[in-house]
Coordinates of C-alpha atoms in Angstrom, one line a residue:
X9 CA 0.0 0.1 0.0
X10 CA 1.0 3.6 -0.5
X11 CA 1.9 6.2 2.1
X12 CA 0.5 9.6 1.6
X13 CA 3.5 11.2 0.5
X14 CA 3.5 8.8 -2.5
X15 CA -0.1 9.4 -3.1
X16 CA 0.6 13.3 -3.0
X17 CA 3.4 12.6 -5.5
X18 CA 1.1 10.9 -7.9
X19 CA -1.4 13.6 -7.7
X20 CA 0.8 16.5 -8.1
X21 CA 3.2 15.1 -10.7
X22 CA 0.7 12.4 -12.5
X23 CA 3.4 9.4 -12.1
X24 CA 4.8 7.5 -9.4
X25 CA 7.5 4.5 -9.1
X26 CA 7.3 2.0 -6.3
X27 CA 9.9 -0.4 -5.6
X28 CA 9.9 -4.1 -5.0
X29 CA 6.1 -4.9 -5.7
X30 CA 6.7 -8.2 -7.6
X31 CA 8.9 -11.0 -6.0
X32 CA 12.3 -12.2 -7.8
X33 CA 10.5 -15.4 -8.4
X34 CA 7.6 -13.7 -10.1
X35 CA 9.7 -11.5 -12.4
X36 CA 11.7 -14.5 -13.2
X37 CA 8.6 -16.5 -14.5
X38 CA 7.6 -13.5 -16.4
X39 CA 11.2 -13.1 -17.9
X40 CA 11.1 -16.8 -18.9
X41 CA 7.7 -16.6 -20.4
X42 CA 8.7 -13.4 -22.2
X43 CA 11.9 -15.2 -23.8
X44 CA 9.6 -18.1 -24.9
X45 CA 7.2 -15.7 -26.6
X46 CA 10.3 -14.0 -28.5
X47 CA 11.4 -17.4 -29.7
X48 CA 8.0 -18.1 -31.1
X49 CA 8.0 -15.0 -33.1
X50 CA 10.9 -16.4 -35.2
X51 CA 7.7 -18.1 -36.9
X52 CA 6.5 -14.9 -38.5
X53 CA 7.6 -12.2 -40.8
X54 CA 5.0 -9.7 -40.6
X55 CA 2.8 -8.2 -37.5
X56 CA 0.4 -10.1 -36.3
X57 CA -2.5 -9.9 -33.8
X58 CA -0.1 -11.0 -31.3
X59 CA 3.4 -9.8 -32.4
X60 CA 4.9 -6.2 -33.2
X61 CA 8.1 -6.6 -34.8
X62 CA 11.0 -4.4 -35.0
X63 CA 11.8 -3.5 -38.7
X64 CA 14.7 -5.7 -39.0
X65 CA 13.2 -8.8 -37.3
X66 CA 14.0 -12.2 -39.0
X67 CA 13.4 -15.7 -38.2
X68 CA 17.2 -16.1 -37.7
X69 CA 17.4 -12.9 -35.5
X70 CA 13.9 -12.6 -33.8
X71 CA 13.4 -8.8 -32.7
X72 CA 10.3 -8.1 -31.1
X73 CA 9.3 -4.8 -29.8
X74 CA 5.7 -5.6 -28.3
X75 CA 3.4 -8.3 -27.4
X76 CA 0.1 -6.8 -28.2
X77 CA -2.1 -8.7 -25.8
X78 CA 0.1 -10.5 -23.2
X79 CA -2.4 -11.6 -21.1
X80 CA -4.1 -13.8 -24.0
X81 CA -0.4 -15.4 -24.6
X82 CA 0.0 -17.2 -20.9
X83 CA -1.4 -17.4 -17.6
X84 CA 1.6 -15.6 -16.0
X85 CA 1.0 -12.4 -17.3
X86 CA -2.9 -13.0 -16.4
X87 CA -1.7 -13.6 -12.9
X88 CA 0.4 -10.4 -13.0
X89 CA -2.8 -8.2 -14.1
X90 CA -4.6 -9.5 -11.3
X91 CA -1.7 -9.5 -8.8
X92 CA -3.4 -8.2 -5.4
X93 CA -0.4 -6.0 -4.5
X94 CA -0.7 -4.0 -7.8
X95 CA -4.5 -3.9 -7.6
X96 CA -4.4 -2.3 -4.0
X97 CA -2.3 0.6 -5.2
X98 CA -4.3 1.1 -8.4
X99 CA -7.1 1.6 -6.2
X100 CA -5.8 4.0 -3.8
X101 CA -4.9 6.0 -6.9
X102 CA -8.1 5.8 -9.0
X103 CA -10.2 6.3 -5.6
X104 CA -12.4 3.1 -5.6
X105 CA -12.1 -0.8 -5.1
X106 CA -14.1 -1.2 -8.2
X107 CA -11.6 -1.3 -11.2
X108 CA -11.7 -2.8 -14.7
X109 CA -8.6 -3.0 -17.2
X110 CA -8.7 -1.5 -20.8
X111 CA -5.8 -2.7 -22.4
X112 CA -2.3 -4.7 -21.8
X113 CA 0.8 -5.2 -23.7
X114 CA 4.5 -5.9 -23.4
X115 CA 7.1 -3.2 -24.8
X116 CA 10.3 -4.5 -25.4
X117 CA 13.5 -2.6 -26.2
X118 CA 16.2 -5.2 -26.7
X119 CA 19.8 -4.3 -26.4
X120 CA 21.2 -2.0 -28.9
X121 CA 17.9 -1.6 -31.2
X122 CA 14.9 -1.1 -29.1
X123 CA 12.4 1.7 -31.0
X124 CA 11.6 4.9 -29.4
X125 CA 8.0 5.8 -28.3
X126 CA 7.4 9.3 -29.2
X127 CA 5.7 12.0 -26.6
X128 CA 2.0 11.0 -26.3
X129 CA -0.9 11.1 -23.7
X130 CA -2.6 7.7 -23.4
X131 CA -6.0 10.0 -23.0
X132 CA -5.6 11.0 -26.7
X133 CA -6.3 7.3 -27.5
X134 CA -9.1 6.4 -25.4
X135 CA -11.0 9.2 -23.7
X136 CA -13.4 8.3 -21.3
X137 CA -16.2 9.6 -19.2
X138 CA -13.9 10.6 -16.2
X139 CA -10.2 10.4 -16.0
X140 CA -9.8 7.9 -13.2
X141 CA -7.5 5.7 -15.5
X142 CA -3.9 5.1 -15.1
X143 CA -1.2 2.7 -16.4
X144 CA 1.1 0.3 -14.4
X145 CA 4.1 -0.6 -16.0
X146 CA 6.0 -3.9 -14.3
X147 CA 9.6 -4.0 -14.8
X148 CA 10.7 -7.1 -16.2
X149 CA 14.4 -5.5 -16.3
X150 CA 16.2 -2.8 -14.6
X151 CA 14.9 0.6 -16.4
X152 CA 18.1 2.9 -16.9
X153 CA 18.7 6.1 -18.8
X154 CA 20.7 4.0 -21.3
X155 CA 18.3 1.3 -22.3
X156 CA 15.4 3.7 -22.5
X157 CA 13.6 4.0 -19.5
X158 CA 10.2 6.1 -19.4
X159 CA 10.1 9.6 -19.6
X160 CA 7.5 11.7 -17.8
X161 CA 6.4 15.5 -18.2
X162 CA 5.3 16.2 -14.4
X163 CA 2.1 17.9 -13.9
X164 CA 1.2 17.6 -17.7
X165 CA -1.8 15.5 -16.5
X166 CA -3.5 18.6 -15.2
X167 CA -3.0 20.4 -18.4
X168 CA -4.6 20.4 -21.9
X169 CA -4.8 17.3 -24.0
X170 CA -2.4 18.1 -26.8
X171 CA -2.8 17.8 -30.5
X172 CA -1.9 14.3 -31.6
X173 CA -3.1 15.0 -35.4
X174 CA -1.2 15.7 -38.4
X175 CA -2.5 16.9 -41.5
X176 CA -6.0 16.2 -40.3
X177 CA -5.3 12.5 -39.0
X178 CA -4.7 11.0 -35.7
X179 CA -1.0 10.0 -35.7
X180 CA -0.3 9.0 -31.8
X181 CA 2.1 11.6 -30.9
X182 CA 1.9 15.0 -30.0
X183 CA 2.3 17.7 -32.6
X184 CA 1.4 20.6 -30.8
X185 CA 3.7 23.5 -30.6
X186 CA 2.7 24.4 -27.1
X187 CA 4.1 21.1 -25.6
X188 CA 7.5 21.7 -23.9
X189 CA 9.2 18.5 -22.8
X190 CA 12.3 20.4 -21.5
X191 CA 11.3 19.5 -17.8
X192 CA 10.9 15.8 -18.6
X193 CA 12.4 13.1 -15.8
X194 CA 13.3 9.7 -16.5
X195 CA 11.7 7.1 -14.3
X196 CA 14.5 4.5 -13.5
X197 CA 13.6 1.7 -11.4
X198 CA 14.9 -1.9 -10.7
X199 CA 13.3 -5.3 -12.1
X200 CA 10.4 -6.2 -9.8
X201 CA 9.2 -2.5 -9.3
X202 CA 6.3 -0.8 -11.1
X203 CA 5.5 2.5 -12.4
X204 CA 2.3 4.5 -12.3
X205 CA 1.2 7.2 -14.6
X206 CA -1.9 8.8 -15.3
X207 CA -4.0 8.5 -18.5
X208 CA -3.5 12.4 -19.3
X209 CA 0.4 12.7 -18.6
X210 CA 2.6 13.4 -21.5
X211 CA 5.4 10.6 -21.7
X212 CA 7.3 8.7 -23.8
X213 CA 10.9 7.0 -24.1
X214 CA 14.2 6.9 -26.0
X215 CA 15.8 4.2 -28.0
X216 CA 17.6 1.5 -26.0
X217 CA 21.3 2.6 -26.7
X218 CA 22.8 -0.3 -24.3
X219 CA 23.4 -4.0 -24.6
X220 CA 21.0 -4.5 -21.9
X221 CA 17.2 -5.4 -22.6
X222 CA 14.2 -3.2 -21.2
X223 CA 11.0 -5.1 -21.0
X224 CA 7.9 -3.2 -19.6
X225 CA 4.8 -5.1 -19.1
X226 CA 1.9 -2.4 -19.2
X227 CA -1.5 -2.8 -18.0
X228 CA -4.2 -0.4 -18.4
X229 CA -6.6 0.1 -15.3
X230 CA -9.6 2.5 -14.6
X231 CA -12.5 3.0 -12.4
X232 CA -15.2 0.7 -12.9
X233 CA -17.4 3.6 -13.8
X234 CA -15.2 5.3 -16.4
X235 CA -16.8 4.2 -19.8
X236 CA -15.1 4.8 -23.3
X237 CA -16.5 7.7 -25.2
X238 CA -15.8 5.7 -28.4
X239 CA -18.2 2.9 -27.3
X240 CA -18.0 0.1 -24.8
X241 CA -18.8 -2.7 -27.6
X242 CA -20.3 -5.8 -26.6
X243 CA -21.9 -5.8 -23.1
X244 CA -20.5 -9.3 -21.9
X245 CA -17.0 -8.6 -23.5
X246 CA -16.8 -5.1 -21.7
X247 CA -17.8 -6.6 -18.4
X248 CA -15.3 -9.3 -18.7
X249 CA -12.7 -6.6 -18.1
X250 CA -13.6 -6.1 -14.7
X251 CA -11.3 -7.2 -12.1
X252 CA -13.0 -5.9 -8.9
X253 CA -16.6 -4.9 -8.6
X254 CA -20.0 -5.5 -10.4
X255 CA -21.3 -4.2 -13.8
X256 CA -22.5 -0.8 -13.6
X257 CA -25.2 0.7 -16.3
X258 CA -24.6 4.3 -14.9
X259 CA -21.0 6.0 -16.0
X260 CA -19.6 8.6 -14.0
X261 CA -19.2 11.8 -16.0
X262 CA -16.9 14.6 -15.0
X263 CA -15.6 17.8 -16.6
X264 CA -12.6 16.5 -18.5
X265 CA -10.9 17.8 -21.7
X266 CA -11.3 15.4 -24.7
X267 CA -9.9 15.2 -28.1
X268 CA -11.2 12.3 -30.3
X269 CA -8.5 9.9 -32.0
X270 CA -10.3 10.3 -35.5
X271 CA -10.1 10.1 -38.2
X272 CA -7.5 7.1 -38.6
X273 CA -4.3 7.5 -40.4
X274 CA -3.7 5.4 -43.5
X275 CA -0.9 3.2 -41.7
X276 CA -2.8 1.7 -38.6
X277 CA -1.7 -0.9 -36.0
X278 CA 0.2 -0.7 -32.6
X279 CA 1.5 3.0 -31.6
X280 CA 4.7 2.2 -33.3
X281 CA 3.2 1.9 -36.5
X282 CA 1.0 4.8 -36.2
X283 CA 4.0 6.9 -34.9
X284 CA 6.1 6.1 -38.2
X285 CA 4.0 8.8 -39.9
X286 CA 5.2 11.5 -37.7
X287 CA 7.4 14.2 -39.5
X288 CA 8.9 15.7 -36.6
X289 CA 10.0 13.1 -34.1
X290 CA 11.4 14.1 -30.9
X291 CA 12.6 11.0 -29.2
X292 CA 14.2 9.4 -32.1
X293 CA 14.0 8.9 -35.7
X294 CA 10.8 7.7 -36.9
X295 CA 11.2 3.8 -38.5
X296 CA 9.6 4.1 -41.9

């Protein structure tokens, strides 16, 4: 559980790092399972519903930059999603025991070639009726400056939703000249630690320039009464994302700024694919 200083830091800055949440055994299992997934990616040569590949991926030299839905790939990821130590912290920060998840992925920056993620706000991808949403990053490796730890723009979760459009289409990265990343901070942490960041905070990460991997398992959580503005979809599937609590037909609506991520760009896929269309990358040359 968090102390008041940690809660205040999250409320003020929009992010938080918590050390030692997962045990060494839990981390070792997730590392092993992730290695197995990378090995299986040798069988594919193009992006799939599960694998997002680095541009120079080959069967002989598998280079995976994302597992798009790790929870569906192995029970170990499902256990991490429902880890009570993680969920207790999430509940403290979203203000309710009743929570659902609205996304899961595993971003990998392998040594020497891990792709950057340009500055963006998660909220730009999935606006809801209220902003009690956050993402948890479970560090499977030590997160360092050299291997591309996450960067946060402190306090930006209290500001505007920046423009993520270019030429009238959504490109998944901040294109707004008003955004100033000069005060960004690095979120370094040890394996087994977690980071938490508000859905509205501007964040990104640089390429991995080290020989060490940087694998970050990301789970998106939200208050149960936060409903997606783009639609909840199938009722049973929507309720299947509930982790704690019971279904509700009553969204909680608050006064939060929103931009709708439409129209979609010509090139679609993961954030990596969408951001390749960005003409002015700030954190690394866009891979075409």
